Coordinates of C-alpha atoms and ligand atoms in Angstrom, one line a residue:
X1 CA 4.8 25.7 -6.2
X2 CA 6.5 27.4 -3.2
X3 CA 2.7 28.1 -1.7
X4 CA 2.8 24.4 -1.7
X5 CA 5.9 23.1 -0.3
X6 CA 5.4 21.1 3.0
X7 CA 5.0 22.3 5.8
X8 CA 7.6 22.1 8.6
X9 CA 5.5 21.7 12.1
X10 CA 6.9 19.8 14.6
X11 CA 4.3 16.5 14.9
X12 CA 2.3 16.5 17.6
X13 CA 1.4 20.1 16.5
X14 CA 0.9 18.8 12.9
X15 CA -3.0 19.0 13.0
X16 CA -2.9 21.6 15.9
X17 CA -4.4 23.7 13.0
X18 CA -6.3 20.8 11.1
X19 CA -9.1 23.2 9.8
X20 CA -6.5 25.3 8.0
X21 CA -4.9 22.5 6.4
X22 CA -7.5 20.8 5.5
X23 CA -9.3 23.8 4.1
X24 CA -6.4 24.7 2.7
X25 CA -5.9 21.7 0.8
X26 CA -9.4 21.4 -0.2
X27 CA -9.4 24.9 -1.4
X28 CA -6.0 24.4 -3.9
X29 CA -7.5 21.6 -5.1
X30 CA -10.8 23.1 -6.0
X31 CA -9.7 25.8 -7.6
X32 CA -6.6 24.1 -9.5
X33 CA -4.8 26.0 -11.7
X34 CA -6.5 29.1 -10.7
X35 CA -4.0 28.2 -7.2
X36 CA -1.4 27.3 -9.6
X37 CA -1.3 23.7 -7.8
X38 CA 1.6 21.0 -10.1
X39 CA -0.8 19.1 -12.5
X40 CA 0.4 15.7 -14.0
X41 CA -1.4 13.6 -16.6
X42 CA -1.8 9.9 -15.7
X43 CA -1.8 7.7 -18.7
X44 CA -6.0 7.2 -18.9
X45 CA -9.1 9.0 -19.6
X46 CA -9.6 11.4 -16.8
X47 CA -6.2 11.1 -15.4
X48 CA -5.6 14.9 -14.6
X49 CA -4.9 15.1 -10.8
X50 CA -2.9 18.2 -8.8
X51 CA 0.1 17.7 -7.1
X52 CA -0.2 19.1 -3.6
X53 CA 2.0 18.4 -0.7
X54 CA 0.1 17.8 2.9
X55 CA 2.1 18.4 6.4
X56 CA 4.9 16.3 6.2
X57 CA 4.9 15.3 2.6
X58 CA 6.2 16.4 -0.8
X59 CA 4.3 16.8 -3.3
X60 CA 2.0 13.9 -4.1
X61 CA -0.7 12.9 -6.8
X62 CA -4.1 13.9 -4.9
X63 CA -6.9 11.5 -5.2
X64 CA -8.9 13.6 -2.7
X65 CA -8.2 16.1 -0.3
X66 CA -11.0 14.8 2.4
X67 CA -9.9 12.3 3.5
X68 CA -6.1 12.8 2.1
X69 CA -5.7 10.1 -0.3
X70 CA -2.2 10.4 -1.9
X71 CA -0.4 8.8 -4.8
X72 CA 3.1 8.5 -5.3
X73 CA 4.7 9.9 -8.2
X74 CA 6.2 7.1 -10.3
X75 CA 9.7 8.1 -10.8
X76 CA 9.5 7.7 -6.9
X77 CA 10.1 3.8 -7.1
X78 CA 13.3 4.2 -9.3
X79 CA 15.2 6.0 -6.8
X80 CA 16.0 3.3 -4.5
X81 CA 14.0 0.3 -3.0
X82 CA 12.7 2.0 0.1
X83 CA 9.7 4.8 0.1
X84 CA 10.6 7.7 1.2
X85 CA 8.4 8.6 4.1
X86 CA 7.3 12.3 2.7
X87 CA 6.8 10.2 -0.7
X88 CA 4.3 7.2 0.6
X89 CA 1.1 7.1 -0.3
X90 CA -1.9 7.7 1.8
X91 CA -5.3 6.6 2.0
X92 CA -8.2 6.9 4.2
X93 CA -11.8 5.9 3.9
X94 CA -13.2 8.6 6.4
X95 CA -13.1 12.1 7.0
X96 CA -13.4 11.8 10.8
X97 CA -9.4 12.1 11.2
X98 CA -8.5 13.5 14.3
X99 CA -6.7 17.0 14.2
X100 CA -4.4 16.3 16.5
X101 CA -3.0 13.6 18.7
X102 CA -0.6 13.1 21.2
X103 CA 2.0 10.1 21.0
X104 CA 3.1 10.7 24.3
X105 CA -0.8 9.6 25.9
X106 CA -2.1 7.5 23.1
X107 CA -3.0 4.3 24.1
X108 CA -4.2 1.0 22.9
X109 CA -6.7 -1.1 24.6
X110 CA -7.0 -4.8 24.4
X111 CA -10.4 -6.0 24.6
X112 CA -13.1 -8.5 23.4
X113 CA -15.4 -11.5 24.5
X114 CA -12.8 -13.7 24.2
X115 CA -9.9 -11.6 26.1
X116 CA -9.7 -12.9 29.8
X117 CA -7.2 -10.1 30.7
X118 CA -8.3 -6.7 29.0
X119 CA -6.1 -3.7 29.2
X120 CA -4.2 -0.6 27.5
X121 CA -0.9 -0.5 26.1
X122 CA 1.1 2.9 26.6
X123 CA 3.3 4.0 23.4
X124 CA 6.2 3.9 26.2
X125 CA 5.3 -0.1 27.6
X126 CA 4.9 -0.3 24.0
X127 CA 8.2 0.6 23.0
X128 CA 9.9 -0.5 26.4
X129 CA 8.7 -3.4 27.2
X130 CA 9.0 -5.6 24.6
X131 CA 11.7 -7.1 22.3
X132 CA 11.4 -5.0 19.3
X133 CA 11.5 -6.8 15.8
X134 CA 12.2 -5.2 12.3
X135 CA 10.6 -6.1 8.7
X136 CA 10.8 -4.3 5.2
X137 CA 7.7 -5.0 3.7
X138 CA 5.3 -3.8 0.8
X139 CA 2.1 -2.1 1.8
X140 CA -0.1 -1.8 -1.3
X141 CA -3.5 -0.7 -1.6
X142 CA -6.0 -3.1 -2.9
X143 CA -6.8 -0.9 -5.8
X144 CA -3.7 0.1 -6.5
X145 CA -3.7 0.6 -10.8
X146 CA -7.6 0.5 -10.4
X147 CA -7.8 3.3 -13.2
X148 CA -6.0 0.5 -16.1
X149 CA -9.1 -1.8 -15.6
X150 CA -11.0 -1.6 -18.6
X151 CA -14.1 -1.5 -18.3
X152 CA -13.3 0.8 -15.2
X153 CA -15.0 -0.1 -12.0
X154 CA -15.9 2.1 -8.9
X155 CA -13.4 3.4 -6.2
X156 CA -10.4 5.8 -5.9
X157 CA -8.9 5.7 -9.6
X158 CA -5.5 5.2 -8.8
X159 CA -2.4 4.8 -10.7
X160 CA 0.3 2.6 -9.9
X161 CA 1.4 5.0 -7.0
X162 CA -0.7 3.3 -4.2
X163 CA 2.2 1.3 -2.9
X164 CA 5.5 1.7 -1.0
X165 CA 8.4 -0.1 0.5
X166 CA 9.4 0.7 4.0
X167 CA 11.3 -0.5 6.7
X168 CA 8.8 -1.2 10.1
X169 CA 10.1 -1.6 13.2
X170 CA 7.7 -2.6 16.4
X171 CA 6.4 -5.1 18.2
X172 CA 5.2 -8.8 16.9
X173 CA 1.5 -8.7 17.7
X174 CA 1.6 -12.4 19.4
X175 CA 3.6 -10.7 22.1
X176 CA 1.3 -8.3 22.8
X177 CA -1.7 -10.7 22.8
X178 CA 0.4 -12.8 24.9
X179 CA -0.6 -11.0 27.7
X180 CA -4.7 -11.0 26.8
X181 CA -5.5 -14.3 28.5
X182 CA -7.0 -15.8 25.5
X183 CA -9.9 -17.8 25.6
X184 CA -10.8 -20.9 23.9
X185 CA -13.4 -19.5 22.0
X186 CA -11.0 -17.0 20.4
X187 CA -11.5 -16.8 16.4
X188 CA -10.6 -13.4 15.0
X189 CA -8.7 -10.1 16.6
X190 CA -10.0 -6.8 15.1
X191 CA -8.2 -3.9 15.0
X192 CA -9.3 -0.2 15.0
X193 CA -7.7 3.3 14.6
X194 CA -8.9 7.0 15.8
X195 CA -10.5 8.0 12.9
X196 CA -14.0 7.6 12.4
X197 CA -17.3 7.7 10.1
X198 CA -18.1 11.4 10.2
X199 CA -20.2 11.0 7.0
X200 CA -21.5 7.4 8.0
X201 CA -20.7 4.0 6.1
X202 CA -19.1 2.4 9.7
X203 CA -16.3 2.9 11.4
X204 CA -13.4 1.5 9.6
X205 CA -13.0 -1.7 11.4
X206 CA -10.8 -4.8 10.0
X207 CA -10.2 -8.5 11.3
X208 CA -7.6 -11.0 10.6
X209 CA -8.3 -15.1 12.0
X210 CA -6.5 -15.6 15.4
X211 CA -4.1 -18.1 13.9
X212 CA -2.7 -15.2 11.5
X213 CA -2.9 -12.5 13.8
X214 CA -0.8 -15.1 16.4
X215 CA 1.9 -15.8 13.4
X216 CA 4.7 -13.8 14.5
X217 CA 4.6 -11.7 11.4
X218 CA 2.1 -9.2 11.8
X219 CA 3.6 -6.4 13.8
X220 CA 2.3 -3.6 16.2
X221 CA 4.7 -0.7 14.6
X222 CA 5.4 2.6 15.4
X223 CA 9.0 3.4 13.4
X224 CA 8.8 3.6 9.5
X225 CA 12.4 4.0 8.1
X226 CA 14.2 5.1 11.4
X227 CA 11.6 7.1 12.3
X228 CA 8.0 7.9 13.5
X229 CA 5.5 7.5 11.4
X230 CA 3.7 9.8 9.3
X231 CA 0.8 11.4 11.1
X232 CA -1.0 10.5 7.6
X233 CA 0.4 6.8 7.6
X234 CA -0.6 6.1 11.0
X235 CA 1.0 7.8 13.5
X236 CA 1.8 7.2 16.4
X237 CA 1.5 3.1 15.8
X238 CA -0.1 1.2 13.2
X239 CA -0.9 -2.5 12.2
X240 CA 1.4 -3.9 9.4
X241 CA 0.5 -7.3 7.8
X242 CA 3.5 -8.7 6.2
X243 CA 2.1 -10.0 2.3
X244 CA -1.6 -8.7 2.5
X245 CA -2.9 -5.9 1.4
X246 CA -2.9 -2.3 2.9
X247 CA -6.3 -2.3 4.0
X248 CA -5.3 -4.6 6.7
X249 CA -3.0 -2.3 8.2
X250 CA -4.9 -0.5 10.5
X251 CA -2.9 3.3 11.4
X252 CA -3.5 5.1 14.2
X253 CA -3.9 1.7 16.4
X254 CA -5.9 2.2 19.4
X255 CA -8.2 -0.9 19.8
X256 CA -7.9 -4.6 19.5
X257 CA -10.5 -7.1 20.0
X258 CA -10.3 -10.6 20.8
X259 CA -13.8 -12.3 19.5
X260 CA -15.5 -15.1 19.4
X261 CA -17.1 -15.1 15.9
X262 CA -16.2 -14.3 12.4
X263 CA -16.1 -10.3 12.2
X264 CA -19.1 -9.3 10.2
X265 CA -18.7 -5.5 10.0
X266 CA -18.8 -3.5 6.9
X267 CA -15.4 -3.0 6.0
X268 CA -15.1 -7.3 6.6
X269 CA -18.3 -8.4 5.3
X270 CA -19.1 -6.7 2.6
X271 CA -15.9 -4.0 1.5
X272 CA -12.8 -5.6 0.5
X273 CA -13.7 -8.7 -0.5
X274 CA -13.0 -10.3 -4.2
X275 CA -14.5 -13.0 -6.1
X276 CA -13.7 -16.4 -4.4
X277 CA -12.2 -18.3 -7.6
X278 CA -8.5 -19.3 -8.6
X279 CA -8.4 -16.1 -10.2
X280 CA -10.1 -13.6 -7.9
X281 CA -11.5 -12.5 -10.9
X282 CA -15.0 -12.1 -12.9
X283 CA -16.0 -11.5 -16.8
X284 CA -17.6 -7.5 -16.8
X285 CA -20.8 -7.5 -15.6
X286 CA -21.2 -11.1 -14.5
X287 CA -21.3 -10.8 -10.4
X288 CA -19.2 -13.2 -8.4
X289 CA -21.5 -16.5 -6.8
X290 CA -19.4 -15.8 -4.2
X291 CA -16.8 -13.6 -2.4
X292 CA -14.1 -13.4 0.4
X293 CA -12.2 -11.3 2.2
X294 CA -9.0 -10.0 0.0
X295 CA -5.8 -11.3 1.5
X296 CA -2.2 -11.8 -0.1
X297 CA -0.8 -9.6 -2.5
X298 CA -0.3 -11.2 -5.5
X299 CA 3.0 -10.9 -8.1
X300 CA 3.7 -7.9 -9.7
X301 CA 7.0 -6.3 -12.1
X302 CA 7.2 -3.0 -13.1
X303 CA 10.2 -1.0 -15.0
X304 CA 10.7 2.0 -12.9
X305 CA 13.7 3.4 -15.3
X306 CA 11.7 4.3 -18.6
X307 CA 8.3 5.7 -19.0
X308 CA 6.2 4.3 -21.6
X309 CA 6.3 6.3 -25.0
X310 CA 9.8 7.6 -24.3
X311 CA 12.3 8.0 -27.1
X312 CA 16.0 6.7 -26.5
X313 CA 19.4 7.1 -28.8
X314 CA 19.6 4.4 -31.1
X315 CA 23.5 2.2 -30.7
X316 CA 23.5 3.5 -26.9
X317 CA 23.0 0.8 -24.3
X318 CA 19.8 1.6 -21.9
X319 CA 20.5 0.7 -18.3
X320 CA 16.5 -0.5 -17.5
X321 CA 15.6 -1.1 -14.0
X322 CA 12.6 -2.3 -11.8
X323 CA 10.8 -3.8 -9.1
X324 CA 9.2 -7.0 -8.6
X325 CA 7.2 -8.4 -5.5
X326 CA 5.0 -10.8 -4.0
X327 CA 3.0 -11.8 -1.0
X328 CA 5.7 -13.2 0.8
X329 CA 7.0 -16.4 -0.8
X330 CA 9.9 -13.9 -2.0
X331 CA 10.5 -13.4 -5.9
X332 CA 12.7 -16.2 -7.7
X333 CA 12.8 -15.1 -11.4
X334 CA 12.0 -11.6 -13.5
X335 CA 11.9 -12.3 -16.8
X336 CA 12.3 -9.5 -19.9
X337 CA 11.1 -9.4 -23.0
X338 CA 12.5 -6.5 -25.8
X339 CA 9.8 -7.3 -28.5
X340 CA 6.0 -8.0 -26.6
X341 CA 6.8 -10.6 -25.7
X342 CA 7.3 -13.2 -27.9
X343 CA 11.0 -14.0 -26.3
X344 CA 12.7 -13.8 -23.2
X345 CA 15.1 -13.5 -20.9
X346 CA 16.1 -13.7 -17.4
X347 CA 17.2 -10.1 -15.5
X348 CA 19.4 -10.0 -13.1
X349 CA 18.3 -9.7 -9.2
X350 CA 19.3 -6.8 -7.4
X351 CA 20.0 -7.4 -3.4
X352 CA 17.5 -9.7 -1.8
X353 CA 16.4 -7.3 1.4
X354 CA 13.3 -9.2 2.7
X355 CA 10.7 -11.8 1.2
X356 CA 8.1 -9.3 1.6
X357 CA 10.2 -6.3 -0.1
X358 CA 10.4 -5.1 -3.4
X359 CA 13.3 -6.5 -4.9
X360 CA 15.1 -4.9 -7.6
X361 CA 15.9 -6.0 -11.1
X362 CA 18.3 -4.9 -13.8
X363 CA 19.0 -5.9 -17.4
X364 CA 20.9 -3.9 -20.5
X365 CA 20.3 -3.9 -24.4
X366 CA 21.4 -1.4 -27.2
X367 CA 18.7 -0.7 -29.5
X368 CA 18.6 -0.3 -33.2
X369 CA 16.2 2.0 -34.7
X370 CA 12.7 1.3 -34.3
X371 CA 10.3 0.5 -31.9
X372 CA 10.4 -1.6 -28.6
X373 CA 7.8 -3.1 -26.5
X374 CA 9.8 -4.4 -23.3
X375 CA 7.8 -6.1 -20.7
X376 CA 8.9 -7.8 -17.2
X377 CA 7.1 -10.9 -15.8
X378 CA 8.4 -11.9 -12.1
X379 CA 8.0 -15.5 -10.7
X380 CA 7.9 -15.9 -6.7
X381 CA 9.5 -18.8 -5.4
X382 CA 6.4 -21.4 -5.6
X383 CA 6.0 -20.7 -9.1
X384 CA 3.1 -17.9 -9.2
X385 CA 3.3 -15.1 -11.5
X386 CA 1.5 -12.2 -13.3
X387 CA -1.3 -13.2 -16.4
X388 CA -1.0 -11.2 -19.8
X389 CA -4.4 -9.8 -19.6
X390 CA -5.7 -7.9 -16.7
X391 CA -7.8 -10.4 -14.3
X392 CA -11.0 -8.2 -14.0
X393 CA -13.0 -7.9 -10.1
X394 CA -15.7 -5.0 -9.9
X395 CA -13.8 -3.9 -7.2
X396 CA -10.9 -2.9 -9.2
X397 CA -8.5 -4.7 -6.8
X398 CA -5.7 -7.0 -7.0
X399 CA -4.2 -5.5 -10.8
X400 CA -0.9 -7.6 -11.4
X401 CA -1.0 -7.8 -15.6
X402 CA 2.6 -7.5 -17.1
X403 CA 2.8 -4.2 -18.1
X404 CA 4.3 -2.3 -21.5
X405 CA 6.6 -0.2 -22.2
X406 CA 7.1 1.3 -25.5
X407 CA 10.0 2.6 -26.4
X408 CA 11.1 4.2 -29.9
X409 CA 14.9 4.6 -30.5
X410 CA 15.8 7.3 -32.9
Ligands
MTE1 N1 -7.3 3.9 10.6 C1 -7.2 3.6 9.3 N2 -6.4 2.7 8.8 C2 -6.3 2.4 7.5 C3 -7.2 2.9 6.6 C4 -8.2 3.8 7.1 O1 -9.0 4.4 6.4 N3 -8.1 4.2 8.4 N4 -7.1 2.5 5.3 C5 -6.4 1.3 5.0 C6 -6.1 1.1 3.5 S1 -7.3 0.6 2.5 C7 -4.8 1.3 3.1 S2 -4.4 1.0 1.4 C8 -3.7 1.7 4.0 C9 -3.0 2.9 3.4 O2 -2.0 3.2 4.3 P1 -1.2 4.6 4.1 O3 -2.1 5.7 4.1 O4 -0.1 4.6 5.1 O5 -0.5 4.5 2.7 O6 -4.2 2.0 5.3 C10 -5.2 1.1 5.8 N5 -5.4 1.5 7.2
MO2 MO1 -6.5 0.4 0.4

């Protein structure tokens, strides 16, 4: 709807007139048809969402409109293996976002008990004085494909949009603790953005062990495909955790502590956290005896080129393609199966772009009349791959079943 199109304000303005969009937003998605916002209809119970696109998006699936939480359309992932910015999804847990922010004076500080050498980071020492390093990498949202679980759980009930691929480019975090003085006593680095608990629940506050966050991999960033990022992923610099999920990757960076102690704020101690098993997983109802903090993503497959329930000409040969990732180890093997899987095949691998990328996958057949039930099943390179039944956590998180497709040719 042209009413909904997004709007073209130049960034640091973007929130300049935050009440307005925000109301604005809230007030299309309240009313709903009666605004005449897109409608789609994900595949379970309660599944109508409006489409609405927010400053500097397209239209996206809307979860909420305070705080923004944003799904991407499917069809999306089949267009190439990289997100578009205006298309990635968004999430936020509060509605304290600021309205406004300047990249130009934004700052980081680097603090904590065990920090001998506190001080702030400028976007421009940032960007200027270090060597700059570039990653593609997955960020996925713990509950991404919440709304499959059956029986459904609590939380945002997303579809299979709460992922993307991009292409990061900033500054290894090791680097920039290089320059901390680190203590001894050092055991975990948190990291903290500019948005806030308006509503209460604690600020929104994560923490990675001092080994991980000293790996090299994680990566102070503030490009996202050749450019800055999104205000709504982040801007000006976020956090990005090659392999673990999204709710690691802290967006709108502006504090990093060096402590002493294992992190015991909410968002550590008692959000995110799954059962602590092989499986990460739990029969309904049964609580976990125990839990830890989620960490890598796990394998997933998913055909991007056919939507389940679609018909196709019988004697013409369907192109299918995918995507298939992991946590990092880097995907070895997708295997396809034409009939539910009771036999199989190997697809062939697109271009291998990154261990922590999606990687694309292709395979061919000609149907006869009748029904198909094609399924994918990827394999990283130390063997892991997706169950046949959905691995249940009353969280919701960490969905990776091998998904169907059915297709009917006529
Ligand atoms: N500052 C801040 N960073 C955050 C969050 C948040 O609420 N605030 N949510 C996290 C979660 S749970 C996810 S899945 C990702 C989503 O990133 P995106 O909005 O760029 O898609 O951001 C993470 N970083
Ligand atoms: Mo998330």
């Amino acid at each position: 709807m042209s009413n909904h199109k997004p709007m073209n304000l130049s960034r640091r303005q973007l929130l300049s007139g935050g009440a307005a969009w925000f109301a604005g937003a809230s007030l299309g998605a309240a009313t709903g048809a009666a605004h005449a916002a897109d409608a789609v209809e994900m595949p379970f119970t309660n599944g109508r969402r409006n489409m609405i696109a927010f400053p500097e998006k397209r239209e996206l699936i809307v979860l909420t409109t305070r705080p923004p939480q944003l799904e991407t359309p499917f069809e999306v992932f089949n267009e190439g293996l990289i997100t578009p910015n205006d298309a990635f999804f968004v999430r936020y847990h509060h509605n304290g976002l600021p309205s406004s922010i300047d990249g130009d004076k934004h700052v980081i500080r680097i603090d904590g008990k065990a920090c001998g050498k506190p001080f702030e980071l400028t976007m421009d020492a940032l960007k200027t004085q270090f060597k700059p390093v570039e990653i593609v990498a997955v960020k996925q949202c713990s509950g991404n494909s919440r709304a499959f679980f059956n029986p459904r759980t609590t939380g945002g009930q997303s579809g299979n949009g709460a992922m993307g691929n991009a292409h990061w480019l900033g500054v290894p975090l090791k680097d920039i603790l290089a320059r901390a003085e680190i203590g001894d006593t050092a055991r975990q680095v948190t990291f903290q953005g500019l948005d806030f608990a308006l509503m209460g629940g604690g600020d929104f506050v994560k923490a990675l062990d001092i080994h991980h966050a000293m790996d090299g991999e994680v990566m102070v960033a503030y490009q996202m495909n050749g450019t800055d990022l999104p205000f709504l992923n982040g801007f000006p610099v976020a956090l990005v955790v090659p392999g673990y999920y999204g709710t690691y990757w802290v967006k709108h960076l502006s504090r990093i502590d060096i402590i002493d102690r294992e992190f015991d704020g909410f968002w550590m101690k008692t959000g995110y956290r799954v059962p602590d098993n092989d499986c990460a997983c739990t029969e309904p109802g049964k609580p976990a005896a125990s839990t830890r903090p989620i960490a890598k993503l796990n394998v997933r497959s998913f055909i991007t080129s056919h939507k389940d329930g679609a018909h196709i000409r019988a004697g013409q040969t369907q192109d299918v393609r995918g995507i298939a990732f992991d946590g990092g180890q880097g995907i070895r093997e997708v295997a396809y199966s034409l009939d539910g899987g009771q036999n199989w095949r190997p697809a062939r691998l697109g271009e291998d772009i990154g261990r922590f990328s999606f990687r694309e996958f292709k395979f061919g057949f000609e149907p006869d009349k009748g029904a198909y039930d094609l399924r994918v099943r990827a394999f990283n390179r130390s063997g892991q791959s997706q169950p046949f039944e959905a691995l249940w956590n009353s969280s919701g998180y960490m969905r990776n079943a091998v998904e169907s497709i059915r297709l009917v040719a006529v």
